[in-house]
XYZ file of C-alpha atoms in Angstrom:
777
model
C -51.193 7.864 -31.137
C -50.104 5.054 -28.841
C -50.180 1.464 -30.055
C -48.201 -0.355 -27.377
C -48.837 -1.412 -23.815
C -45.437 -0.834 -22.288
C -42.244 -2.197 -23.810
C -43.371 -5.748 -24.487
C -46.986 -5.777 -25.592
C -49.321 -4.260 -28.169
C -52.541 -2.703 -26.929
C -55.706 -4.813 -27.240
C -56.949 -4.971 -30.813
C -53.612 -3.819 -32.259
C -51.786 -5.984 -34.803
C -48.323 -4.458 -35.227
C -45.865 -5.638 -37.863
C -42.399 -4.123 -37.992
C -39.664 -3.855 -40.573
C -37.279 -6.593 -39.379
C -34.461 -6.394 -41.879
C -33.155 -4.755 -45.024
C -33.635 -7.831 -47.207
C -32.342 -6.243 -50.354
C -30.950 -2.798 -51.174
C -31.122 -1.484 -54.736
C -29.912 1.609 -56.547
C -32.851 2.968 -58.552
C -32.365 6.220 -60.439
C -31.154 8.728 -57.804
C -32.559 6.759 -54.888
C -32.053 3.675 -52.763
C -34.925 1.192 -52.647
C -35.080 -1.205 -49.696
C -37.360 -4.194 -49.262
C -38.081 -4.669 -45.568
C -40.071 -7.832 -44.704
C -41.916 -8.013 -41.403
C -40.001 -11.168 -40.489
C -36.372 -12.046 -40.826
C -36.214 -14.249 -43.925
C -34.397 -17.420 -42.865
C -35.654 -19.846 -45.507
C -37.502 -19.705 -48.805
C -40.866 -20.439 -47.278
C -40.619 -17.326 -45.122
C -41.309 -15.131 -48.155
C -44.812 -16.565 -48.521
C -47.865 -14.953 -46.928
C -45.611 -12.217 -45.675
C -46.101 -8.441 -45.611
C -43.185 -6.279 -46.700
C -42.561 -2.583 -46.343
C -40.883 -0.728 -49.190
C -38.552 2.046 -48.054
C -37.126 4.560 -50.512
C -34.293 6.984 -49.682
C -33.856 10.028 -51.902
C -32.537 13.585 -51.647
C -34.645 16.545 -52.807
C -32.058 19.165 -51.777
C -28.515 19.167 -50.384
C -28.514 18.442 -46.676
C -31.918 16.716 -46.834
C -32.792 13.024 -47.112
C -36.326 11.868 -47.839
C -37.595 8.559 -46.430
C -40.729 7.096 -47.998
C -42.306 4.022 -46.413
C -45.041 2.141 -48.274
C -47.099 -0.908 -47.405
C -49.479 -1.243 -50.361
C -48.703 1.034 -53.293
C -51.920 0.534 -55.264
C -53.905 3.215 -53.479
C -54.060 6.961 -54.003
C -50.576 8.432 -53.646
C -50.084 11.035 -50.959
C -48.703 14.144 -52.607
C -47.674 15.814 -49.359
C -46.990 19.512 -48.998
C -45.848 21.856 -51.733
C -42.084 21.278 -51.594
C -39.306 22.697 -53.719
C -37.568 19.648 -55.092
C -35.360 21.442 -57.611
C -31.631 20.773 -57.241
C -28.652 20.602 -59.550
C -26.776 18.387 -57.108
C -27.617 14.704 -57.365
C -26.936 12.631 -54.264
C -24.063 10.178 -54.065
C -25.125 6.555 -53.673
C -22.938 3.592 -52.725
C -24.081 0.019 -52.111
C -21.967 -2.925 -50.985
C -22.329 -6.045 -48.885
C -22.568 -4.040 -45.673
C -25.485 -1.955 -46.902
C -26.168 1.288 -48.738
C -25.381 4.951 -48.219
C -27.026 7.976 -49.821
C -25.188 11.257 -49.294
C -26.835 14.630 -49.804
C -24.449 17.492 -49.110
C -23.290 17.091 -45.487
C -25.963 14.486 -44.632
C -25.749 10.740 -45.189
C -28.369 8.063 -44.598
C -26.855 4.623 -44.050
C -28.924 1.422 -44.204
C -27.325 -1.719 -42.843
C -27.900 -4.907 -44.767
C -29.793 -7.729 -43.081
C -31.246 -7.738 -39.588
C -32.001 -6.039 -37.335
C -33.412 -3.036 -39.187
C -30.919 -0.201 -38.802
C -31.132 3.095 -40.686
C -28.898 5.891 -39.396
C -28.486 9.543 -40.336
C -24.961 10.904 -40.097
C -23.095 14.170 -40.585
C -19.449 15.043 -40.040
C -18.687 11.571 -38.774
C -21.414 11.799 -36.106
C -24.690 9.888 -35.921
C -27.557 12.369 -35.614
C -30.431 9.929 -35.133
C -31.350 6.376 -35.991
C -34.317 4.302 -37.083
C -33.755 0.984 -35.321
C -35.588 -2.148 -34.250
C -39.404 -1.741 -34.227
C -39.070 1.831 -35.495
C -41.039 1.245 -38.708
C -44.396 -0.354 -38.069
C -47.564 -1.160 -39.964
C -50.511 -1.195 -37.577
C -53.896 -2.783 -38.148
C -56.692 -2.056 -35.671
C -59.390 -4.480 -34.690
C -62.848 -3.525 -33.503
C -61.695 -3.686 -29.889
C -58.615 -1.481 -30.371
C -57.992 0.992 -27.555
C -55.684 3.463 -29.283
C -56.674 7.121 -29.314
C -59.021 7.525 -32.272
C -59.179 11.310 -32.412
C -56.855 14.273 -31.932
C -56.693 15.494 -28.363
C -59.503 17.857 -27.459
C -61.860 16.796 -30.264
C -65.148 15.640 -28.832
C -66.173 13.286 -31.609
C -68.415 15.720 -33.495
C -68.354 14.420 -37.050
C -67.896 17.874 -38.532
C -64.608 18.422 -36.754
C -63.433 15.055 -35.460
C -61.379 12.358 -37.107
C -62.576 8.777 -37.050
C -60.163 5.951 -36.323
C -58.659 4.407 -39.457
C -58.234 0.642 -39.916
C -54.497 0.889 -40.591
C -51.575 3.163 -39.738
C -47.895 3.483 -40.427
C -45.511 4.829 -37.846
C -41.826 5.647 -37.747
C -39.562 6.304 -34.793
C -36.308 8.244 -34.611
C -33.996 7.957 -31.644
C -33.435 10.640 -29.011
C -29.980 10.846 -27.476
C -29.137 11.683 -23.891
C -29.958 15.332 -23.340
C -31.578 15.687 -26.764
C -34.458 18.177 -26.768
C -37.243 18.636 -29.304
C -38.698 21.984 -30.413
C -41.263 23.179 -32.957
C -44.408 21.376 -34.199
C -46.231 24.650 -34.772
C -47.583 27.344 -32.495
C -48.018 25.510 -29.212
C -48.716 27.265 -25.942
C -47.455 24.655 -23.489
C -43.799 23.966 -22.655
C -41.398 25.045 -25.379
C -39.448 21.782 -25.066
C -41.735 19.113 -26.500
C -40.156 16.077 -24.814
C -42.807 14.187 -22.875
C -45.704 15.526 -24.929
C -48.223 13.849 -27.213
C -48.979 16.279 -30.027
C -51.710 15.974 -32.629
C -51.212 17.895 -35.851
C -54.823 18.932 -36.284
C -55.849 22.573 -36.595
C -58.351 23.649 -33.954
C -59.917 26.830 -32.597
C -58.947 26.178 -28.998
C -57.535 29.466 -27.723
C -54.068 29.845 -26.249
C -54.727 28.091 -22.944
C -55.163 24.576 -24.322
C -53.017 21.930 -25.980
C -54.797 22.620 -29.260
C -53.251 24.853 -31.891
C -54.388 27.093 -34.729
C -51.085 26.519 -36.545
C -50.031 22.878 -36.680
C -46.749 22.136 -38.405
C -45.476 18.526 -38.550
C -41.867 19.694 -38.357
C -39.555 19.567 -35.385
C -35.895 20.226 -34.787
C -33.641 19.121 -31.984
C -30.481 20.371 -30.317
C -28.492 17.630 -32.059
C -28.130 19.167 -35.514
C -31.175 18.065 -37.482
C -34.884 18.606 -38.070
C -37.650 16.319 -39.321
C -40.590 17.183 -41.568
C -43.376 14.600 -41.745
C -44.700 15.215 -45.241
C -48.419 14.749 -44.569
C -51.007 17.558 -44.559
C -53.519 15.319 -42.767
C -53.578 14.319 -39.102
C -50.171 13.307 -37.783
C -49.758 12.095 -34.217
C -46.413 12.711 -32.502
C -45.314 10.846 -29.397
C -42.271 12.813 -28.271
C -40.668 10.417 -25.856
C -44.078 9.281 -24.603
C -44.675 5.888 -26.210
C -40.987 5.068 -26.336
C -39.111 7.451 -24.064
C -35.973 7.008 -26.183
C -37.623 8.053 -29.441
C -39.899 10.432 -31.293
C -42.721 8.462 -32.903
C -44.966 9.850 -35.636
C -47.894 8.021 -37.186
C -50.394 8.565 -39.983
C -53.432 6.673 -41.184
C -53.063 4.632 -44.358
C -50.396 2.752 -46.241
C -47.795 5.477 -46.848
C -45.562 7.506 -44.545
C -42.977 10.004 -45.721
C -40.558 12.090 -43.708
C -37.510 14.209 -44.453
C -34.442 14.586 -42.263
C -32.851 18.033 -42.556
C -29.270 18.561 -41.386
C -27.906 21.814 -40.026
C -24.760 22.731 -38.146
C -26.861 25.308 -36.296
C -30.596 25.619 -35.663
C -30.615 28.615 -38.017
C -29.142 26.476 -40.789
C -31.808 23.828 -40.207
C -34.489 26.510 -40.616
C -32.702 27.888 -43.675
C -32.871 24.469 -45.334
C -36.403 23.808 -44.116
C -37.703 27.107 -45.544
C -35.727 26.522 -48.727
C -37.821 23.361 -49.016
C -41.215 24.708 -47.889
C -41.006 28.406 -48.774
C -39.535 31.582 -47.352
C -41.598 34.305 -45.682
C -42.558 37.126 -48.006
C -41.022 40.510 -47.234
C -43.476 42.688 -45.338
C -43.863 46.471 -45.713
C -42.231 48.909 -43.313
C -45.580 50.447 -42.396
C -46.767 47.117 -41.012
C -44.193 47.267 -38.194
C -45.899 50.282 -36.637
C -48.679 50.181 -34.066
C -52.027 48.719 -35.143
C -55.206 49.803 -33.335
C -58.428 47.794 -33.620
C -62.082 48.488 -33.013
C -62.013 45.288 -30.912
C -64.568 42.544 -31.554
C -68.064 43.026 -30.058
C -67.741 46.700 -29.141
C -70.080 49.339 -30.594
C -68.457 51.598 -33.157
C -69.050 53.785 -36.177
C -66.940 56.342 -38.049
C -67.270 58.833 -35.215
C -65.973 56.246 -32.734
C -63.109 55.337 -35.008
C -62.213 58.996 -35.543
C -62.294 59.681 -31.813
C -59.785 56.883 -31.233
C -57.481 58.006 -34.016
C -57.648 61.660 -33.017
C -57.151 60.697 -29.384
C -53.986 58.834 -30.289
C -52.679 61.836 -32.218
C -53.576 64.280 -29.419
C -51.585 62.163 -26.969
C -48.595 61.832 -29.304
C -49.127 58.093 -29.815
C -47.919 57.250 -33.329
C -50.362 54.975 -35.148
C -49.714 53.155 -38.407
C -52.716 50.903 -39.086
C -56.363 51.023 -38.074
C -58.231 47.730 -38.105
C -61.983 47.152 -38.472
C -63.015 43.880 -36.855
C -66.069 41.724 -37.705
C -68.871 44.230 -37.258
C -67.822 46.428 -40.155
C -70.248 44.035 -41.873
C -73.832 43.584 -40.775
C -74.540 40.888 -38.178
C -75.644 37.507 -39.610
C -74.038 38.505 -42.936
C -70.409 37.524 -42.442
C -68.571 37.349 -44.765
C -70.419 39.274 -47.466
C -67.751 41.970 -48.040
C -70.371 44.720 -47.646
C -69.984 47.595 -45.174
C -72.942 47.830 -42.811
C -74.779 50.867 -44.284
C -76.414 51.665 -40.947
C -73.074 52.672 -39.398
C -70.791 53.118 -42.415
C -72.907 54.802 -45.111
C -69.858 56.205 -46.930
C -67.064 53.616 -46.747
C -65.038 55.042 -49.639
C -65.157 58.510 -48.143
C -64.295 57.223 -44.686
C -61.326 55.213 -45.936
C -60.119 58.231 -47.867
C -60.292 60.338 -44.717
C -58.283 57.723 -42.825
C -55.644 57.714 -45.547
C -55.419 61.496 -45.260
C -54.336 60.894 -41.673
C -51.419 58.782 -42.950
C -53.031 55.545 -41.841
C -53.311 52.170 -43.496
C -56.569 50.274 -43.100
C -57.127 46.608 -42.276
C -60.453 44.749 -42.288
C -61.520 41.396 -40.910
C -62.825 38.502 -43.002
C -63.333 34.757 -42.682
C -63.874 32.035 -45.314
C -67.489 31.360 -44.300
C -70.577 32.747 -46.036
C -73.641 33.241 -43.847
C -76.970 32.102 -45.227
C -78.516 35.571 -44.777
C -75.856 37.187 -46.968
C -77.044 37.852 -50.512
C -73.910 36.258 -51.922
C -74.743 32.927 -50.271
C -77.226 32.086 -53.023
C -74.746 33.302 -55.623
C -72.066 30.986 -54.263
C -74.478 28.077 -53.812
C -75.820 28.295 -57.358
C -72.313 28.479 -58.810
C -71.070 25.492 -56.801
C -68.548 27.513 -54.829
C -69.407 26.112 -51.389
C -68.270 22.826 -49.879
C -70.898 20.087 -50.187
C -72.119 17.056 -48.320
C -72.076 13.620 -49.880
C -75.695 14.016 -51.077
C -74.838 17.178 -53.011
C -76.340 19.662 -50.536
C -74.264 22.571 -49.306
C -72.646 21.780 -45.986
C -73.947 24.256 -43.400
C -73.932 24.794 -39.662
C -74.684 27.522 -37.125
C -71.495 27.587 -35.044
C -70.404 31.145 -35.829
C -72.839 32.473 -38.427
C -76.317 31.080 -38.893
C -76.492 28.591 -41.752
C -73.023 29.423 -42.957
C -71.330 27.624 -45.825
C -67.636 27.150 -46.468
C -65.883 28.508 -49.566
C -64.333 25.633 -51.521
C -60.841 26.834 -52.402
C -60.119 23.581 -54.252
C -62.420 25.003 -56.946
C -60.404 27.535 -58.994
C -63.587 29.368 -59.969
C -64.591 29.705 -56.325
C -61.152 31.072 -55.479
C -61.378 33.658 -58.271
C -64.889 34.598 -57.126
C -63.668 35.129 -53.551
C -60.717 37.164 -54.791
C -62.995 39.351 -56.897
C -64.920 40.284 -53.768
C -61.645 41.318 -52.162
C -60.719 43.475 -55.134
C -63.810 45.573 -54.447
C -62.530 46.232 -50.921
C -59.109 47.173 -52.230
C -60.664 49.557 -54.731
C -62.479 51.195 -51.819
C -59.195 51.778 -49.995
C -58.529 48.711 -47.823
C -54.798 48.000 -47.440
C -54.557 44.795 -45.380
C -56.717 41.814 -44.503
C -57.134 39.939 -41.243
C -57.840 36.370 -42.343
C -59.493 34.967 -39.255
C -60.601 31.341 -38.715
C -59.893 28.518 -41.164
C -59.484 25.834 -38.463
C -62.966 24.349 -38.002
C -62.957 22.497 -41.292
C -65.341 19.512 -41.470
C -64.346 16.025 -42.499
C -67.811 14.752 -43.496
C -67.820 16.702 -46.777
C -66.960 16.414 -50.463
C -64.445 18.775 -52.050
C -64.634 20.061 -55.629
C -61.339 18.489 -56.695
C -61.911 15.233 -54.831
C -59.383 16.006 -52.108
C -59.383 13.861 -49.014
C -61.420 15.551 -46.251
C -58.758 14.541 -43.708
C -56.054 16.234 -45.797
C -58.151 19.340 -46.351
C -58.799 19.890 -42.638
C -55.299 21.327 -42.097
C -54.475 22.248 -45.701
C -57.523 24.511 -46.011
C -55.743 27.255 -44.061
C -52.992 27.363 -46.670
C -55.391 27.611 -49.620
C -57.426 30.301 -47.850
C -54.497 32.523 -46.898
C -52.734 32.000 -50.216
C -55.850 33.107 -52.125
C -56.052 36.335 -50.150
C -52.327 37.025 -50.193
C -52.159 36.522 -53.958
C -54.680 39.251 -54.649
C -53.126 41.509 -52.007
C -49.781 41.266 -53.792
C -51.540 41.908 -57.069
C -53.067 45.071 -55.622
C -50.157 46.430 -53.588
C -47.132 44.759 -55.144
C -44.610 42.309 -53.721
C -43.165 43.487 -50.435
C -46.142 45.715 -49.650
C -48.732 43.022 -48.926
C -49.542 41.837 -45.427
C -52.118 39.568 -43.827
C -53.028 39.155 -40.190
C -53.723 35.416 -40.224
C -54.628 32.952 -37.459
C -54.601 29.484 -39.031
C -51.682 27.859 -40.836
C -49.740 24.727 -41.629
C -46.524 23.962 -43.530
C -45.931 26.748 -46.061
C -48.066 29.260 -44.193
C -44.946 31.284 -43.504
C -45.058 32.419 -47.143
C -48.109 34.581 -46.375
C -47.228 36.718 -43.330
C -48.140 37.923 -40.733
C -49.657 35.454 -38.235
C -50.979 36.305 -34.812
C -51.379 34.106 -31.761
C -55.152 33.825 -31.520
C -57.523 34.190 -28.586
C -55.606 34.714 -25.368
C -56.773 36.035 -22.009
C -56.031 39.224 -20.103
C -53.570 37.848 -17.556
C -49.843 37.504 -17.004
C -50.183 33.731 -17.352
C -51.755 34.137 -20.772
C -49.094 36.664 -21.737
C -46.450 34.041 -20.958
C -48.254 31.255 -22.828
C -48.648 33.613 -25.790
C -44.893 34.120 -25.919
C -44.318 30.358 -25.746
C -46.592 29.956 -28.744
C -44.670 32.566 -30.713
C -41.309 31.029 -29.918
C -42.578 27.581 -30.858
C -43.890 28.970 -34.152
C -40.539 30.648 -34.828
C -38.850 27.264 -34.429
C -41.358 25.909 -36.968
C -40.170 28.136 -39.822
C -42.410 31.208 -39.429
C -40.610 34.528 -39.799
C -43.062 37.044 -38.335
C -45.580 36.847 -35.503
C -47.881 39.029 -33.438
C -50.430 38.802 -30.613
C -53.274 40.766 -29.050
C -51.704 43.283 -26.680
C -53.444 43.061 -23.324
C -55.070 39.751 -24.171
C -58.229 39.158 -26.203
C -60.680 37.760 -23.655
C -61.556 39.835 -20.607
C -60.433 43.307 -19.652
C -56.792 43.642 -18.615
C -56.027 45.535 -15.456
C -53.612 48.453 -15.962
C -50.581 46.417 -14.896
C -51.259 43.604 -17.362
C -51.977 46.063 -20.156
C -48.820 48.107 -19.611
C -46.496 45.129 -19.276
C -48.063 43.635 -22.408
C -47.640 46.917 -24.304
C -43.880 46.758 -23.722
C -43.787 43.113 -24.827
C -46.054 43.755 -27.808
C -44.006 46.647 -29.134
C -40.854 44.592 -28.776
C -42.412 41.971 -31.061
C -42.373 41.604 -34.818
C -45.805 43.186 -35.236
C -47.823 45.092 -32.656
C -51.615 45.255 -32.375
C -53.993 46.637 -29.735
C -57.072 44.399 -29.911
C -59.632 42.882 -27.552
C -62.987 41.154 -27.423
C -65.592 43.222 -25.599
C -63.493 46.223 -24.552
C -61.720 48.981 -26.425
C -57.940 48.928 -26.201
C -57.095 52.625 -26.410
C -54.511 53.274 -23.673
C -56.221 56.177 -21.889
C -59.067 53.933 -20.781
C -56.793 51.955 -18.439
C -55.451 54.582 -16.028
C -54.765 58.285 -15.732
C -51.191 58.075 -14.466
C -51.876 59.606 -11.063
C -50.579 56.562 -9.185
C -47.298 56.408 -11.100
C -46.452 59.702 -12.855
C -44.794 59.083 -16.191
C -45.885 55.438 -16.164
C -49.510 55.672 -17.242
C -50.778 53.432 -20.012
C -50.494 56.394 -22.376
C -46.915 57.127 -21.285
C -45.892 53.475 -21.619
C -47.508 53.129 -25.045
C -45.789 56.319 -26.235
C -42.397 55.245 -24.904
C -42.323 51.817 -26.472
C -43.983 52.815 -29.739
C -41.349 55.485 -30.279
C -38.589 53.132 -29.193
C -39.658 50.640 -31.854
C -39.940 53.320 -34.531
C -36.461 54.618 -33.748
C -35.143 51.064 -34.106
C -36.743 50.638 -37.523
C -33.472 50.723 -39.552
C -32.271 47.738 -37.518
C -35.650 45.972 -37.328
C -36.426 46.380 -41.030
C -33.119 44.716 -41.864
C -34.018 41.877 -39.450
C -37.250 41.437 -41.393
C -35.365 41.242 -44.683
C -33.148 38.545 -43.188
C -36.268 36.561 -42.260
C -37.430 36.883 -45.869
C -34.085 35.948 -47.392
C -32.913 33.152 -45.094
C -35.933 31.975 -43.095
C -34.339 33.011 -39.789
C -37.231 34.347 -37.685
C -37.586 37.961 -36.609
C -38.177 36.968 -32.964
C -35.538 34.392 -32.158
C -35.749 31.864 -29.347
C -32.605 31.757 -27.239
C -32.024 28.195 -28.439
C -31.629 29.511 -31.966
C -28.841 31.988 -31.210
C -27.070 30.240 -28.307
C -27.400 26.582 -29.209
C -24.154 25.624 -27.481
C -25.175 27.036 -24.105
C -27.097 24.454 -22.042
C -28.461 27.231 -19.818
C -30.799 28.336 -22.625
C -32.202 24.885 -23.426
C -35.474 25.440 -21.570
C -35.738 29.254 -21.652
C -39.144 30.461 -22.865
C -39.555 33.881 -21.186
C -36.996 35.809 -23.224
C -35.905 36.066 -26.837
C -33.898 38.101 -29.309
C -35.066 40.582 -31.914
C -32.711 39.740 -34.724
C -29.166 38.793 -33.829
C -28.325 41.564 -31.400
C -31.238 42.666 -29.147
C -32.190 40.495 -26.163
C -35.654 41.152 -24.688
C -37.030 39.756 -21.413
C -40.697 40.761 -20.946
C -41.897 41.413 -17.418
C -44.684 39.036 -16.389
C -45.623 40.644 -13.057
C -47.367 43.744 -11.731
C -44.513 44.326 -9.286
C -41.953 44.465 -12.067
C -39.958 41.500 -10.766
C -38.178 39.658 -13.569
C -35.453 37.038 -13.736
C -33.570 36.386 -16.945
C -30.306 35.080 -18.330
C -27.481 36.864 -20.155
C -25.307 34.433 -22.144
C -21.544 34.773 -22.346
C -20.128 38.097 -23.500
C -20.307 41.785 -22.707
C -23.862 43.136 -22.871
C -25.062 46.752 -22.913
C -28.494 47.803 -21.662
C -30.205 49.601 -24.519
C -32.279 51.800 -22.213
C -29.753 52.694 -19.517
C -26.290 52.151 -21.032
C -25.285 49.781 -18.206
C -22.847 47.045 -19.179
C -22.761 43.516 -17.759
C -20.793 40.388 -18.435
C -22.380 36.995 -18.975
C -23.006 34.183 -18.505
C -25.138 35.374 -15.613
C -28.668 35.209 -14.249
C -30.081 38.581 -13.250
C -33.006 39.366 -10.958
C -34.383 42.895 -11.280
C -37.407 45.071 -10.678
C -38.663 47.355 -13.431
C -41.140 50.193 -13.608
C -43.843 50.057 -16.238
C -41.712 52.241 -18.494
C -38.887 49.697 -18.565
C -37.988 46.098 -19.300
C -34.672 44.326 -19.897
C -33.407 45.103 -23.401
C -29.756 44.269 -23.927
C -27.435 44.666 -26.904
C -25.061 41.859 -27.741
C -21.300 42.188 -27.593
C -19.760 43.475 -30.805
C -23.071 44.653 -32.256
C -23.493 47.579 -34.627
C -27.016 48.982 -34.330
C -28.469 51.585 -36.684
C -31.249 53.788 -35.324
C -33.293 56.279 -37.284
C -33.974 59.971 -37.282
C -37.742 59.703 -36.765
C -39.999 58.229 -34.127
C -43.386 59.260 -35.492
C -43.807 56.541 -38.148
C -42.188 53.269 -39.244
C -42.008 53.956 -42.987
C -39.413 56.642 -43.576
C -36.077 56.917 -45.339
C -33.644 55.320 -42.915
C -30.665 56.625 -44.885
C -31.436 60.195 -43.786
C -29.253 61.084 -40.785
C -28.993 57.568 -39.282
C -27.071 56.973 -36.069
C -24.604 54.064 -36.101
C -23.812 52.813 -32.592
C -20.866 50.466 -32.105
C -20.948 48.303 -28.980
C -18.123 46.890 -26.847
C -16.334 43.931 -28.343
C -16.545 45.003 -31.997
C -13.610 43.685 -34.033
C -12.796 43.086 -37.664
C -14.754 44.575 -40.531
C -18.366 44.272 -41.605
C -20.859 45.877 -43.930
C -23.823 47.804 -42.520
C -26.820 47.957 -44.852
C -29.217 50.879 -44.309
C -32.471 50.740 -46.261
C -34.822 53.250 -47.757
C -38.088 51.281 -47.682
C -39.869 54.057 -49.567
C -38.136 53.232 -52.852
C -36.392 49.924 -52.126
C -32.862 51.312 -52.321
C -30.141 50.946 -49.718
C -26.696 52.254 -48.845
C -23.878 50.222 -47.353
C -21.454 51.549 -44.771
C -18.367 49.676 -43.620
C -17.275 49.435 -40.009
C -13.639 48.421 -39.489
C -11.510 48.234 -36.357
C -7.776 48.898 -36.379
C -5.882 49.125 -33.143
C -7.830 51.279 -30.707
C -9.940 53.019 -33.336
C -12.981 52.138 -35.373
C -13.739 53.736 -38.722
C -17.194 53.933 -40.256
C -17.112 54.770 -43.944
C -19.583 55.018 -46.771
C -20.488 57.011 -49.872
C -19.337 60.626 -49.609
C -22.842 61.951 -50.258
C -24.425 59.982 -47.388
C -24.506 61.896 -44.117
C -24.647 59.834 -40.953
C -23.605 59.969 -37.321
C -21.628 57.349 -35.428
C -20.886 56.751 -31.774
C -19.307 54.262 -29.427
C -21.979 53.044 -26.999
C -22.177 55.524 -24.134
C -20.278 58.265 -25.980
C -21.183 61.362 -27.970
C -22.135 61.064 -31.654
C -19.817 62.357 -34.357
C -21.065 63.466 -37.763
C -19.529 62.094 -40.935
C -17.094 64.062 -43.059
C -16.880 62.985 -46.695
C -18.569 59.729 -45.707
C -16.234 58.837 -42.829
C -16.290 58.828 -39.026
C -13.397 57.641 -36.870
C -14.218 56.673 -33.313
């Protein structure tokens, strides 16, 4: 939200008052409290009729400093997100005539005494960012104010829009020369956020707009820190757009709180951020396999479903999960949790038959209850639906006729919703697609009295958490998985999330990847997308290129709107033998399944450290300026670089950072740093293994959930030195074995327990089987 008219003036109707000095600095408990008047106090009379801002510096965790700015403290206190504030390490605080310093692990916040206002954040003797003159402002709006009153893209409809507030607080943090900003949720525009105005306001806008399903008021930069604005409600970010030298963030009301998070690397920033906001849950091995959907508005019944599943098996296309989209329930009844008896008269029997084919089953839901559904009256009478100010149930027709909204601030309503899910699980459902959760009205009353503005974004977290809780109850920790669309801070705790409604084009494929990379830099560990695009019907080239990209993603789902997504419907392979949609799907599905020992370990790392499964280049090669703007390639884990092909011709240009790289598909080696321009058939894309990597591949390519400790192949790549442990999991029982790779002179020895048989090979060579748990290469 912009309040100024250039450098010198406020916009019409804007009364801006800024923190002018640190008038006094006090040590209170484990915090620093600063009184910041909106005028430099030169004489006693200046303290009269004068607004002050109270600024408190504290440290919830090592490496993190919290800044809380308050104008009037008599109102309702913003509680912010659910943060882990537990720490056994109190910050160090020192105050003298020059000012005050609070030190939390490697991060210090230094406030200079007097004027001008100067708060700096420092680490290792280096200033990371500063809050300087006019950086903290209290804004009052007159009737003629011309600031933006609503999030971008909201048309002013009272059920979704956000009215202008009479007062705001904003803070600004400096941007250095060459400093770039990333994150702020799943955003489909440029990955680098400099020059963008971003509204943190969940919206159902598709992937081709500036709106986002997953808004996260957290960003990180390439200068060693991240910032979380601790407000679930609407936050407006001006990333070098109001003041080109600063990031500005503003919220309505009298309180603004943000946290600065230090990290020597981007991965360490995310580790601290997810320590604060929650780590991704571990997801089951079976979820990494290929998911096939009914698609959205297509006609289907059990016979249709069986024909797809049998067709996949007949064509040797391994399938792990089958998903039933909306119309498993009767039209006008969503979500009533009842199978449409006209097409699914025996749901328990059908689900049992699908399980006999070694499939898991996912079904679609949303948090809305249509008026025609029998449970609408049940929910209405019990007070489980969100209400209007006059006590009536809030309803509208945009999606399902007369639908109401489940009020997850009511614990009884949450338990009621969860009980409906338990019936599905008893029938044989294994996973839930939690669609929607973004179009949350603001002209309503919530059961617990929550602010409607806060609940607009926070609703997604309550919704997904309610479903994930009962999924974990049913399946156990580590075996529960969602397929969720909406999210905010903390949503990463309930994986997996997918990218929403994209289109069937190469442009949409590229914007989808940008969204996933942006989400990864916002603390989310796992991510997926609709292979081939959701809207429209992809031509064979788009579908096949997207299949390769989709199967080299965290999670892989074939899903569309009005068309089936079974591969044999796209081409018959006559134009390019061996490169039909079926051939391409088979090749990349089996490639992913063979990589499961490596990929499963990558997923565990996401769960344990918060480092995402799909890693933007900026995360792994932060010191290389050539990667600063890259958004068409990424890494799977630490060692596999993937560059999807966004053209029918197969033309692709990508960048290999410094080091010796080995092509995973061809065995070719190449030295970076270097840009490469290539042309690939549909059965290929650039996949490169990093120098010094040790990659474990499995003995099966027909399913993702198998014992990876049975006959694994350990491949050692050029540049390996030293010694490291190699963990190989058995996801079936949760056990693991550890091998050790050690180099000495010209040889490399792989060793492990004597009763564990494995094979090992230098990249490009012939495998050697272990003898008494040892292989020397």
